[in-house]
PDB file of N, CA and C in Angstrom:
ATOM      1  N   UNK A   3     109.011  80.070  93.820  1.00 46.00           N
ATOM      2  CA  UNK A   3     109.024  81.361  94.782  1.00 46.00           C
ATOM      3  C   UNK A   3     108.814  82.570  93.451  1.00 46.00           C
ATOM      4  N   UNK A   4     107.978  83.277  93.672  1.00 55.00           N
ATOM      5  CA  UNK A   4     107.888  84.058  92.648  1.00 55.00           C
ATOM      6  C   UNK A   4     109.096  85.237  92.684  1.00 55.00           C
ATOM      7  N   UNK A   5     109.939  85.565  91.692  1.00 70.00           N
ATOM      8  CA  UNK A   5     110.833  86.617  91.922  1.00 70.00           C
ATOM      9  C   UNK A   5     109.845  88.329  91.539  1.00 70.00           C
ATOM     10  N   UNK A   6     108.284  88.424  91.022  1.00 64.00           N
ATOM     11  CA  UNK A   6     107.611  89.290  91.036  1.00 64.00           C
ATOM     12  C   UNK A   6     107.882  89.850  92.202  1.00 64.00           C
ATOM     13  N   UNK A   7     107.071  91.772  92.292  1.00 75.00           N
ATOM     14  CA  UNK A   7     107.361  92.679  92.925  1.00 75.00           C
ATOM     15  C   UNK A   7     105.958  92.960  92.441  1.00 75.00           C
ATOM     16  N   UNK A   8     105.132  93.011  94.158  1.00 72.00           N
ATOM     17  CA  UNK A   8     103.889  94.024  94.276  1.00 72.00           C
ATOM     18  C   UNK A   8     103.559  95.263  94.840  1.00 72.00           C
ATOM     19  N   UNK A   9     102.815  96.062  94.036  1.00 70.00           N
ATOM     20  CA  UNK A   9     102.731  96.847  95.076  1.00 70.00           C
ATOM     21  C   UNK A   9     101.701  96.769  95.545  1.00 70.00           C
ATOM     22  N   UNK A  10     101.916  97.575  96.862  1.00 65.00           N
ATOM     23  CA  UNK A  10     101.249  97.549  97.818  1.00 65.00           C
ATOM     24  C   UNK A  10      99.949  98.378  98.514  1.00 65.00           C
ATOM     25  N   UNK A  11      99.965  99.158  97.125  1.00 70.00           N
ATOM     26  CA  UNK A  11      98.878 100.566  97.264  1.00 70.00           C
ATOM     27  C   UNK A  11      97.776  99.942  96.958  1.00 70.00           C
ATOM     28  N   UNK A  12      96.891 100.620  96.605  1.00 69.00           N
ATOM     29  CA  UNK A  12      95.409 100.377  96.152  1.00 69.00           C
ATOM     30  C   UNK A  12      94.874 101.299  96.136  1.00 69.00           C
ATOM     31  N   UNK A  13      94.237 101.278  94.864  1.00 69.00           N
ATOM     32  CA  UNK A  13      93.666 102.144  93.883  1.00 69.00           C
ATOM     33  C   UNK A  13      92.564 101.642  93.229  1.00 69.00           C
ATOM     34  N   UNK A  14      91.062 102.088  93.342  1.00 71.00           N
ATOM     35  CA  UNK A  14      89.904 101.384  92.010  1.00 71.00           C
ATOM     36  C   UNK A  14      90.103 102.582  91.127  1.00 71.00           C
ATOM     37  N   UNK A  15      89.740 101.519  90.062  1.00 71.00           N
ATOM     38  CA  UNK A  15      89.704 101.571  88.075  1.00 71.00           C
ATOM     39  C   UNK A  15      88.732 100.558  87.312  1.00 71.00           C
ATOM     40  N   UNK A  16      88.374 100.709  86.584  1.00 71.00           N
ATOM     41  CA  UNK A  16      88.298 100.096  85.542  1.00 71.00           C
ATOM     42  C   UNK A  16      88.997  99.145  84.946  1.00 71.00           C
ATOM     43  N   UNK A  17      88.711  98.356  84.075  1.00 70.00           N
ATOM     44  CA  UNK A  17      89.684  97.082  83.870  1.00 70.00           C
ATOM     45  C   UNK A  17      90.812  98.072  82.665  1.00 70.00           C
ATOM     46  N   UNK A  18      90.717  98.728  81.427  1.00 72.00           N
ATOM     47  CA  UNK A  18      91.277  99.531  80.582  1.00 72.00           C
ATOM     48  C   UNK A  18      92.145 100.481  81.268  1.00 72.00           C
ATOM     49  N   UNK A  19      91.453 101.496  82.475  1.00 72.00           N
ATOM     50  CA  UNK A  19      92.125 102.697  83.185  1.00 72.00           C
ATOM     51  C   UNK A  19      93.936 101.693  84.159  1.00 72.00           C
ATOM     52  N   UNK A  20      93.016 100.451  84.697  1.00 75.00           N
ATOM     53  CA  UNK A  20      94.004 100.272  85.640  1.00 75.00           C
ATOM     54  C   UNK A  20      95.017  99.401  84.632  1.00 75.00           C
ATOM     55  N   UNK A  21      94.759  99.068  83.692  1.00 75.00           N
ATOM     56  CA  UNK A  21      96.074  98.489  82.987  1.00 75.00           C
ATOM     57  C   UNK A  21      96.653  99.781  82.386  1.00 75.00           C
ATOM     58  N   UNK A  22      96.043 100.956  81.714  1.00 79.00           N
ATOM     59  CA  UNK A  22      97.125 102.065  81.721  1.00 79.00           C
ATOM     60  C   UNK A  22      97.675 102.746  83.103  1.00 79.00           C
ATOM     61  N   UNK A  23      97.238 102.802  84.196  1.00 79.00           N
ATOM     62  CA  UNK A  23      97.681 103.212  85.102  1.00 79.00           C
ATOM     63  C   UNK A  23      98.483 101.869  86.005  1.00 79.00           C
ATOM     64  N   UNK A  24      99.048 101.130  85.583  1.00 82.00           N
ATOM     65  CA  UNK A  24     100.309 100.289  85.927  1.00 82.00           C
ATOM     66  C   UNK A  24     101.168 100.592  85.114  1.00 82.00           C
ATOM     67  N   UNK A  25     101.094 101.057  83.506  1.00 83.00           N
ATOM     68  CA  UNK A  25     101.782 101.131  82.950  1.00 83.00           C
ATOM     69  C   UNK A  25     102.175 102.492  83.223  1.00 83.00           C
ATOM     70  N   UNK A  26     102.098 103.363  83.653  1.00 83.00           N
ATOM     71  CA  UNK A  26     102.257 104.698  84.159  1.00 83.00           C
ATOM     72  C   UNK A  26     102.903 105.018  85.413  1.00 83.00           C
ATOM     73  N   UNK A  27     103.156 103.843  86.313  1.00 81.00           N
ATOM     74  CA  UNK A  27     103.309 104.133  87.491  1.00 81.00           C
ATOM     75  C   UNK A  27     104.916 104.026  87.613  1.00 81.00           C
ATOM     76  N   UNK A  28     105.264 104.780  88.378  1.00 85.00           N
ATOM     77  CA  UNK A  28     106.549 104.744  89.054  1.00 85.00           C
ATOM     78  C   UNK A  28     106.982 104.701  89.835  1.00 85.00           C
ATOM     79  N   UNK A  29     107.149 103.529  91.012  1.00 82.00           N
ATOM     80  CA  UNK A  29     106.905 103.289  92.401  1.00 82.00           C
ATOM     81  C   UNK A  29     108.383 102.670  92.899  1.00 82.00           C
ATOM     82  N   UNK A  30     109.428 102.721  93.854  1.00 84.00           N
ATOM     83  CA  UNK A  30     110.729 102.684  94.379  1.00 84.00           C
ATOM     84  C   UNK A  30     111.855 102.844  93.431  1.00 84.00           C
ATOM     85  N   UNK A  31     111.455 103.590  92.514  1.00 89.00           N
ATOM     86  CA  UNK A  31     112.326 103.961  91.385  1.00 89.00           C
ATOM     87  C   UNK A  31     112.285 103.355  90.130  1.00 89.00           C
ATOM     88  N   UNK A  32     111.153 102.150  90.022  1.00 88.00           N
ATOM     89  CA  UNK A  32     110.774 101.328  89.083  1.00 88.00           C
ATOM     90  C   UNK A  32     109.514 102.003  88.440  1.00 88.00           C
ATOM     91  N   UNK A  33     109.723 101.653  86.346  1.00 88.00           N
ATOM     92  CA  UNK A  33     109.020 102.409  86.029  1.00 88.00           C
ATOM     93  C   UNK A  33     107.950 100.955  84.981  1.00 88.00           C
ATOM     94  N   UNK A  34     108.764 100.007  85.477  1.00 90.00           N
ATOM     95  CA  UNK A  34     108.514  98.792  84.766  1.00 90.00           C
ATOM     96  C   UNK A  34     107.401  98.317  84.963  1.00 90.00           C
ATOM     97  N   UNK A  35     106.282  98.640  85.989  1.00 89.00           N
ATOM     98  CA  UNK A  35     105.206  97.893  86.668  1.00 89.00           C
ATOM     99  C   UNK A  35     103.804  97.618  85.366  1.00 89.00           C
ATOM    100  N   UNK A  36     102.704  96.643  85.679  1.00 90.00           N
ATOM    101  CA  UNK A  36     101.691  96.137  84.625  1.00 90.00           C
ATOM    102  C   UNK A  36     101.215  95.409  85.807  1.00 90.00           C
ATOM    103  N   UNK A  37      99.892  95.669  84.508  1.00 90.00           N
ATOM    104  CA  UNK A  37      98.719  94.741  85.506  1.00 90.00           C
ATOM    105  C   UNK A  37      98.638  93.202  85.502  1.00 90.00           C
ATOM    106  N   UNK A  38      98.683  92.579  86.838  1.00 92.00           N
ATOM    107  CA  UNK A  38      99.215  91.167  86.540  1.00 92.00           C
ATOM    108  C   UNK A  38      98.452  90.268  86.004  1.00 92.00           C
ATOM    109  N   UNK A  39      98.687  88.756  85.559  1.00 94.00           N
ATOM    110  CA  UNK A  39      98.291  87.912  85.221  1.00 94.00           C
ATOM    111  C   UNK A  39      97.015  87.171  86.742  1.00 94.00           C
ATOM    112  N   UNK A  40      96.151  87.087  86.198  1.00 94.00           N
ATOM    113  CA  UNK A  40      95.552  85.848  87.302  1.00 94.00           C
ATOM    114  C   UNK A  40      95.810  84.878  87.977  1.00 94.00           C
ATOM    115  N   UNK A  41      97.031  84.182  86.906  1.00 94.00           N
ATOM    116  CA  UNK A  41      97.644  83.349  87.835  1.00 94.00           C
ATOM    117  C   UNK A  41      98.912  84.181  88.904  1.00 94.00           C
ATOM    118  N   UNK A  42      99.549  85.186  88.374  1.00 92.00           N
ATOM    119  CA  UNK A  42      99.961  85.629  89.656  1.00 92.00           C
ATOM    120  C   UNK A  42     100.092  86.346  90.314  1.00 92.00           C
ATOM    121  N   UNK A  43      98.832  87.106  90.502  1.00 90.00           N
ATOM    122  CA  UNK A  43      97.887  87.526  91.445  1.00 90.00           C
ATOM    123  C   UNK A  43      97.228  86.852  92.724  1.00 90.00           C
ATOM    124  N   UNK A  44      96.695  85.588  92.092  1.00 91.00           N
ATOM    125  CA  UNK A  44      96.561  84.388  92.738  1.00 91.00           C
ATOM    126  C   UNK A  44      97.711  83.679  93.345  1.00 91.00           C
ATOM    127  N   UNK A  45      98.979  83.645  92.951  1.00 90.00           N
ATOM    128  CA  UNK A  45     100.275  83.293  93.624  1.00 90.00           C
ATOM    129  C   UNK A  45     100.158  84.091  94.871  1.00 90.00           C
ATOM    130  N   UNK A  46     100.214  85.493  95.589  1.00 87.00           N
ATOM    131  CA  UNK A  46     100.145  86.034  96.615  1.00 87.00           C
ATOM    132  C   UNK A  46      98.905  85.349  97.898  1.00 87.00           C
ATOM    133  N   UNK A  47      98.256  85.055  96.840  1.00 87.00           N
ATOM    134  CA  UNK A  47      97.030  84.314  98.056  1.00 87.00           C
ATOM    135  C   UNK A  47      96.723  83.061  98.548  1.00 87.00           C
ATOM    136  N   UNK A  48      97.606  82.272  97.982  1.00 88.00           N
ATOM    137  CA  UNK A  48      98.191  80.911  97.875  1.00 88.00           C
ATOM    138  C   UNK A  48      98.399  80.128  99.157  1.00 88.00           C
ATOM    139  N   UNK A  49      98.061  79.541  99.635  1.00 87.00           N
ATOM    140  CA  UNK A  49      98.255  79.059 100.890  1.00 87.00           C
ATOM    141  C   UNK A  49      98.065  79.726 101.629  1.00 87.00           C
ATOM    142  N   UNK A  50      97.665  80.907 101.454  1.00 88.00           N
ATOM    143  CA  UNK A  50      97.595  81.749 103.284  1.00 88.00           C
ATOM    144  C   UNK A  50      95.861  81.668 103.747  1.00 88.00           C
ATOM    145  N   UNK A  51      95.810  82.340 104.416  1.00 89.00           N
ATOM    146  CA  UNK A  51      94.442  82.639 104.869  1.00 89.00           C
ATOM    147  C   UNK A  51      94.180  84.332 104.407  1.00 89.00           C
ATOM    148  N   UNK A  52      93.545  85.258 104.873  1.00 90.00           N
ATOM    149  CA  UNK A  52      93.339  86.496 104.670  1.00 90.00           C
ATOM    150  C   UNK A  52      94.243  87.066 106.000  1.00 90.00           C
ATOM    151  N   UNK A  53      94.072  86.470 106.746  1.00 91.00           N
ATOM    152  CA  UNK A  53      94.808  86.844 108.277  1.00 91.00           C
ATOM    153  C   UNK A  53      96.515  87.262 107.662  1.00 91.00           C
ATOM    154  N   UNK A  54      96.570  86.148 107.542  1.00 91.00           N
ATOM    155  CA  UNK A  54      98.278  86.064 107.189  1.00 91.00           C
ATOM    156  C   UNK A  54      98.437  87.139 105.873  1.00 91.00           C
ATOM    157  N   UNK A  55      97.704  86.449 105.351  1.00 90.00           N
ATOM    158  CA  UNK A  55      97.972  88.000 104.001  1.00 90.00           C
ATOM    159  C   UNK A  55      97.835  89.301 104.039  1.00 90.00           C
ATOM    160  N   UNK A  56      97.376  90.002 104.779  1.00 91.00           N
ATOM    161  CA  UNK A  56      97.335  91.155 105.581  1.00 91.00           C
ATOM    162  C   UNK A  56      98.350  91.732 106.374  1.00 91.00           C
ATOM    163  N   UNK A  57      99.082  90.935 106.656  1.00 91.00           N
ATOM    164  CA  UNK A  57     100.779  91.138 107.557  1.00 91.00           C
ATOM    165  C   UNK A  57     101.266  91.536 106.242  1.00 91.00           C
ATOM    166  N   UNK A  58     101.525  90.692 105.159  1.00 88.00           N
ATOM    167  CA  UNK A  58     102.363  91.438 103.828  1.00 88.00           C
ATOM    168  C   UNK A  58     101.606  92.482 103.128  1.00 88.00           C
ATOM    169  N   UNK A  59     100.338  92.551 103.589  1.00 87.00           N
ATOM    170  CA  UNK A  59      99.618  93.667 102.801  1.00 87.00           C
ATOM    171  C   UNK A  59      98.665  93.924 103.427  1.00 87.00           C
ATOM    172  N   UNK A  60      98.877  94.808 104.487  1.00 88.00           N
ATOM    173  CA  UNK A  60      98.016  95.538 105.404  1.00 88.00           C
ATOM    174  C   UNK A  60      96.919  96.276 105.185  1.00 88.00           C
ATOM    175  N   UNK A  61      96.907  97.011 104.379  1.00 86.00           N
ATOM    176  CA  UNK A  61      96.101  98.183 103.756  1.00 86.00           C
ATOM    177  C   UNK A  61      94.530  97.479 102.769  1.00 86.00           C
ATOM    178  N   UNK A  62      94.722  95.897 102.240  1.00 88.00           N
ATOM    179  CA  UNK A  62      93.873  95.521 101.163  1.00 88.00           C
ATOM    180  C   UNK A  62      92.292  95.793 102.075  1.00 88.00           C
ATOM    181  N   UNK A  63      91.657  96.112 101.202  1.00 84.00           N
ATOM    182  CA  UNK A  63      90.575  96.368 101.677  1.00 84.00           C
ATOM    183  C   UNK A  63      89.626  95.024 101.215  1.00 84.00           C
ATOM    184  N   UNK A  64      88.519  95.308 102.886  1.00 84.00           N
ATOM    185  CA  UNK A  64      87.656  93.666 102.703  1.00 84.00           C
ATOM    186  C   UNK A  64      87.034  92.951 101.911  1.00 84.00           C
ATOM    187  N   UNK A  65      86.397  94.221 100.855  1.00 80.00           N
ATOM    188  CA  UNK A  65      85.203  93.735 100.264  1.00 80.00           C
ATOM    189  C   UNK A  65      85.277  93.641  98.902  1.00 80.00           C
ATOM    190  N   UNK A  66      86.822  93.903  98.452  1.00 83.00           N
ATOM    191  CA  UNK A  66      86.693  94.280  96.841  1.00 83.00           C
ATOM    192  C   UNK A  66      87.586  93.234  96.305  1.00 83.00           C
ATOM    193  N   UNK A  67      87.196  93.078  94.738  1.00 92.00           N
ATOM    194  CA  UNK A  67      88.538  92.321  94.164  1.00 92.00           C
ATOM    195  C   UNK A  67      89.162  93.241  93.370  1.00 92.00           C
ATOM    196  N   UNK A  68      90.340  92.149  92.680  1.00 91.00           N
ATOM    197  CA  UNK A  68      91.071  93.517  92.454  1.00 91.00           C
ATOM    198  C   UNK A  68      91.583  92.424  90.819  1.00 91.00           C
ATOM    199  N   UNK A  69      91.874  93.914  89.806  1.00 90.00           N
ATOM    200  CA  UNK A  69      91.557  93.244  88.576  1.00 90.00           C
ATOM    201  C   UNK A  69      93.017  93.184  88.421  1.00 90.00           C
ATOM    202  N   UNK A  70      92.381  91.940  87.057  1.00 93.00           N
ATOM    203  CA  UNK A  70      93.726  90.875  86.734  1.00 93.00           C
ATOM    204  C   UNK A  70      93.857  91.490  85.161  1.00 93.00           C
ATOM    205  N   UNK A  71      95.338  91.434  84.043  1.00 92.00           N
ATOM    206  CA  UNK A  71      94.846  91.301  82.861  1.00 92.00           C
ATOM    207  C   UNK A  71      94.676  90.462  82.420  1.00 92.00           C
ATOM    208  N   UNK A  72      94.119  89.087  82.592  1.00 94.00           N
ATOM    209  CA  UNK A  72      93.370  88.228  82.029  1.00 94.00           C
ATOM    210  C   UNK A  72      92.172  88.835  81.216  1.00 94.00           C
ATOM    211  N   UNK A  73      91.590  88.525  80.059  1.00 93.00           N
ATOM    212  CA  UNK A  73      89.938  87.996  79.907  1.00 93.00           C
ATOM    213  C   UNK A  73      89.713  87.120  79.190  1.00 93.00           C
ATOM    214  N   UNK A  74      88.046  87.353  79.237  1.00 93.00           N
ATOM    215  CA  UNK A  74      87.965  85.795  79.117  1.00 93.00           C
ATOM    216  C   UNK A  74      87.918  85.340  77.750  1.00 93.00           C
ATOM    217  N   UNK A  75      88.274  83.793  77.684  1.00 92.00           N
ATOM    218  CA  UNK A  75      88.327  83.498  76.351  1.00 92.00           C
ATOM    219  C   UNK A  75      86.445  84.044  75.227  1.00 92.00           C
ATOM    220  N   UNK A  76      85.311  83.673  75.787  1.00 92.00           N
ATOM    221  CA  UNK A  76      84.159  84.289  75.247  1.00 92.00           C
ATOM    222  C   UNK A  76      83.920  85.393  74.953  1.00 92.00           C
ATOM    223  N   UNK A  77      85.023  86.808  75.604  1.00 90.00           N
ATOM    224  CA  UNK A  77      84.284  87.845  75.473  1.00 90.00           C
ATOM    225  C   UNK A  77      85.303  88.751  76.109  1.00 90.00           C
ATOM    226  N   UNK A  78      85.924  89.274  75.414  1.00 86.00           N
ATOM    227  CA  UNK A  78      87.102  90.262  75.653  1.00 86.00           C
ATOM    228  C   UNK A  78      86.603  91.551  76.564  1.00 86.00           C
ATOM    229  N   UNK A  79      85.359  91.638  76.193  1.00 90.00           N
ATOM    230  CA  UNK A  79      84.840  93.130  77.181  1.00 90.00           C
ATOM    231  C   UNK A  79      84.684  92.432  79.363  1.00 90.00           C
ATOM    232  N   UNK A  80      85.012  90.580  79.384  1.00 92.00           N
ATOM    233  CA  UNK A  80      85.037  89.946  80.452  1.00 92.00           C
ATOM    234  C   UNK A  80      86.383  90.128  80.691  1.00 92.00           C
ATOM    235  N   UNK A  81      87.307  90.721  82.048  1.00 93.00           N
ATOM    236  CA  UNK A  81      88.168  90.417  82.732  1.00 93.00           C
ATOM    237  C   UNK A  81      88.257  89.993  84.170  1.00 93.00           C
ATOM    238  N   UNK A  82      89.476  89.252  84.133  1.00 95.00           N
ATOM    239  CA  UNK A  82      89.130  88.462  85.661  1.00 95.00           C
ATOM    240  C   UNK A  82      89.368  89.645  86.695  1.00 95.00           C
ATOM    241  N   UNK A  83      89.022  88.989  87.626  1.00 94.00           N
ATOM    242  CA  UNK A  83      89.769  89.346  89.131  1.00 94.00           C
ATOM    243  C   UNK A  83      89.974  88.582  90.288  1.00 94.00           C
ATOM    244  N   UNK A  84      90.248  89.018  90.848  1.00 94.00           N
ATOM    245  CA  UNK A  84      90.481  88.188  92.642  1.00 94.00           C
ATOM    246  C   UNK A  84      89.934  88.534  93.694  1.00 94.00           C
ATOM    247  N   UNK A  85      89.407  87.634  94.590  1.00 94.00           N
ATOM    248  CA  UNK A  85      89.166  88.460  95.435  1.00 94.00           C
ATOM    249  C   UNK A  85      89.864  88.011  97.078  1.00 94.00           C
ATOM    250  N   UNK A  86      90.726  89.554  97.820  1.00 90.00           N
ATOM    251  CA  UNK A  86      91.277  89.200  98.763  1.00 90.00           C
ATOM    252  C   UNK A  86      90.118  89.670 100.165  1.00 90.00           C
ATOM    253  N   UNK A  87      88.873  89.502  99.965  1.00 90.00           N
ATOM    254  CA  UNK A  87      88.167  89.755 100.834  1.00 90.00           C
ATOM    255  C   UNK A  87      88.037  88.287 101.968  1.00 90.00           C
ATOM    256  N   UNK A  88      87.615  88.320 102.935  1.00 88.00           N
ATOM    257  CA  UNK A  88      87.672  87.180 104.643  1.00 88.00           C
ATOM    258  C   UNK A  88      86.643  86.003 103.741  1.00 88.00           C
ATOM    259  N   UNK A  89      85.795  86.616 103.229  1.00 89.00           N
ATOM    260  CA  UNK A  89      84.176  85.356 103.100  1.00 89.00           C
ATOM    261  C   UNK A  89      84.877  84.968 101.565  1.00 89.00           C
ATOM    262  N   UNK A  90      84.882  85.529 100.435  1.00 91.00           N
ATOM    263  CA  UNK A  90      85.990  85.180  99.254  1.00 91.00           C
ATOM    264  C   UNK A  90      87.197  85.045  98.997  1.00 91.00           C
ATOM    265  N   UNK A  91      88.233  84.737  99.867  1.00 92.00           N
ATOM    266  CA  UNK A  91      89.728  84.669  99.692  1.00 92.00           C
ATOM    267  C   UNK A  91      89.943  84.150  98.320  1.00 92.00           C
ATOM    268  N   UNK A  92      90.799  84.490  97.918  1.00 91.00           N
ATOM    269  CA  UNK A  92      90.942  83.858  96.896  1.00 91.00           C
ATOM    270  C   UNK A  92      90.284  83.547  95.579  1.00 91.00           C
ATOM    271  N   UNK A  93      89.590  83.921  95.878  1.00 92.00           N
ATOM    272  CA  UNK A  93      88.066  83.770  94.345  1.00 92.00           C
ATOM    273  C   UNK A  93      88.485  84.525  93.215  1.00 92.00           C
ATOM    274  N   UNK A  94      88.083  83.809  92.500  1.00 94.00           N
ATOM    275  CA  UNK A  94      88.463  84.191  90.880  1.00 94.00           C
ATOM    276  C   UNK A  94      86.880  84.484  89.809  1.00 94.00           C
ATOM    277  N   UNK A  95      86.619  85.777  89.516  1.00 93.00           N
ATOM    278  CA  UNK A  95      85.187  86.122  88.776  1.00 93.00           C
ATOM    279  C   UNK A  95      85.736  86.712  87.992  1.00 93.00           C
ATOM    280  N   UNK A  96      85.005  86.726  86.568  1.00 94.00           N
ATOM    281  CA  UNK A  96      84.839  87.765  85.529  1.00 94.00           C
ATOM    282  C   UNK A  96      84.061  88.693  85.942  1.00 94.00           C
ATOM    283  N   UNK A  97      84.438  90.267  85.245  1.00 92.00           N
ATOM    284  CA  UNK A  97      83.339  91.357  85.350  1.00 92.00           C
ATOM    285  C   UNK A  97      83.566  92.049  84.353  1.00 92.00           C
ATOM    286  N   UNK A  98      82.385  92.994  83.860  1.00 90.00           N
ATOM    287  CA  UNK A  98      82.633  93.491  82.638  1.00 90.00           C
ATOM    288  C   UNK A  98      84.236  94.679  82.729  1.00 90.00           C
ATOM    289  N   UNK A  99      84.420  94.679  82.018  1.00 85.00           N
ATOM    290  CA  UNK A  99      85.664  95.432  81.952  1.00 85.00           C
ATOM    291  C   UNK A  99      85.861  96.956  82.158  1.00 85.00           C
ATOM    292  N   UNK A 100      84.148  97.661  81.557  1.00 83.00           N
ATOM    293  CA  UNK A 100      84.004  99.098  81.704  1.00 83.00           C
ATOM    294  C   UNK A 100      83.249  99.253  82.656  1.00 83.00           C
ATOM    295  N   UNK A 101      82.489  98.944  83.323  1.00 80.00           N
ATOM    296  CA  UNK A 101      81.478  99.548  84.247  1.00 80.00           C
ATOM    297  C   UNK A 101      81.823  99.038  85.847  1.00 80.00           C
ATOM    298  N   UNK A 102      82.965  98.271  85.789  1.00 78.00           N
ATOM    299  CA  UNK A 102      82.975  97.809  87.150  1.00 78.00           C
ATOM    300  C   UNK A 102      84.606  98.465  88.221  1.00 78.00           C
ATOM    301  N   UNK A 103      84.176  99.372  88.556  1.00 84.00           N
ATOM    302  CA  UNK A 103      85.633 100.172  89.298  1.00 84.00           C
ATOM    303  C   UNK A 103      86.061  99.063  90.146  1.00 84.00           C
ATOM    304  N   UNK A 104      87.149  98.143  89.685  1.00 88.00           N
ATOM    305  CA  UNK A 104      87.926  97.460  90.217  1.00 88.00           C
ATOM    306  C   UNK A 104      89.030  97.914  91.256  1.00 88.00           C
ATOM    307  N   UNK A 105      89.747  97.490  92.195  1.00 87.00           N
ATOM    308  CA  UNK A 105      90.877  97.908  92.981  1.00 87.00           C
ATOM    309  C   UNK A 105      92.355  97.427  92.056  1.00 87.00           C
ATOM    310  N   UNK A 106      93.554  97.500  92.069  1.00 87.00           N
ATOM    311  CA  UNK A 106      93.979  97.304  91.249  1.00 87.00           C
ATOM    312  C   UNK A 106      95.888  97.380  92.179  1.00 87.00           C
ATOM    313  N   UNK A 107      96.290  95.486  91.628  1.00 88.00           N
ATOM    314  CA  UNK A 107      97.399  95.814  92.855  1.00 88.00           C
ATOM    315  C   UNK A 107      98.417  95.622  91.484  1.00 88.00           C
ATOM    316  N   UNK A 108      99.448  96.304  91.208  1.00 86.00           N
ATOM    317  CA  UNK A 108     100.411  96.447  89.890  1.00 86.00           C
ATOM    318  C   UNK A 108     101.870  95.166  90.530  1.00 86.00           C
ATOM    319  N   UNK A 109     102.584  94.233  89.172  1.00 88.00           N
ATOM    320  CA  UNK A 109     103.279  93.942  89.539  1.00 88.00           C
ATOM    321  C   UNK A 109     104.783  94.314  89.055  1.00 88.00           C
ATOM    322  N   UNK A 110     105.845  94.271  88.677  1.00 89.00           N
ATOM    323  CA  UNK A 110     106.669  94.713  88.341  1.00 89.00           C
ATOM    324  C   UNK A 110     108.335  93.131  88.359  1.00 89.00           C
TER     325      UNK A 110
END
């Protein structure tokens, strides 16, 4: 079981600003937030449906992907993101970092 804390707020940003935003956030008295790896972010969806997931993260938008800190091995211009949408729940996809404002869920 993960000992990570996940931010439940949602905001959109390109990958670089998302990384910076997590590093600068102070939430619940903590300032050591960061952008999660693809494995960390996938862990909160593992074994769940979107319906059960929404009990813990009720404000998660249905049609958006969330950035991870992991970049593609073939191009650092691309980073992985995970979907929490009903139709693509848990899917991992590569996006161009600076041209796709996706959602951010920070961890600590």
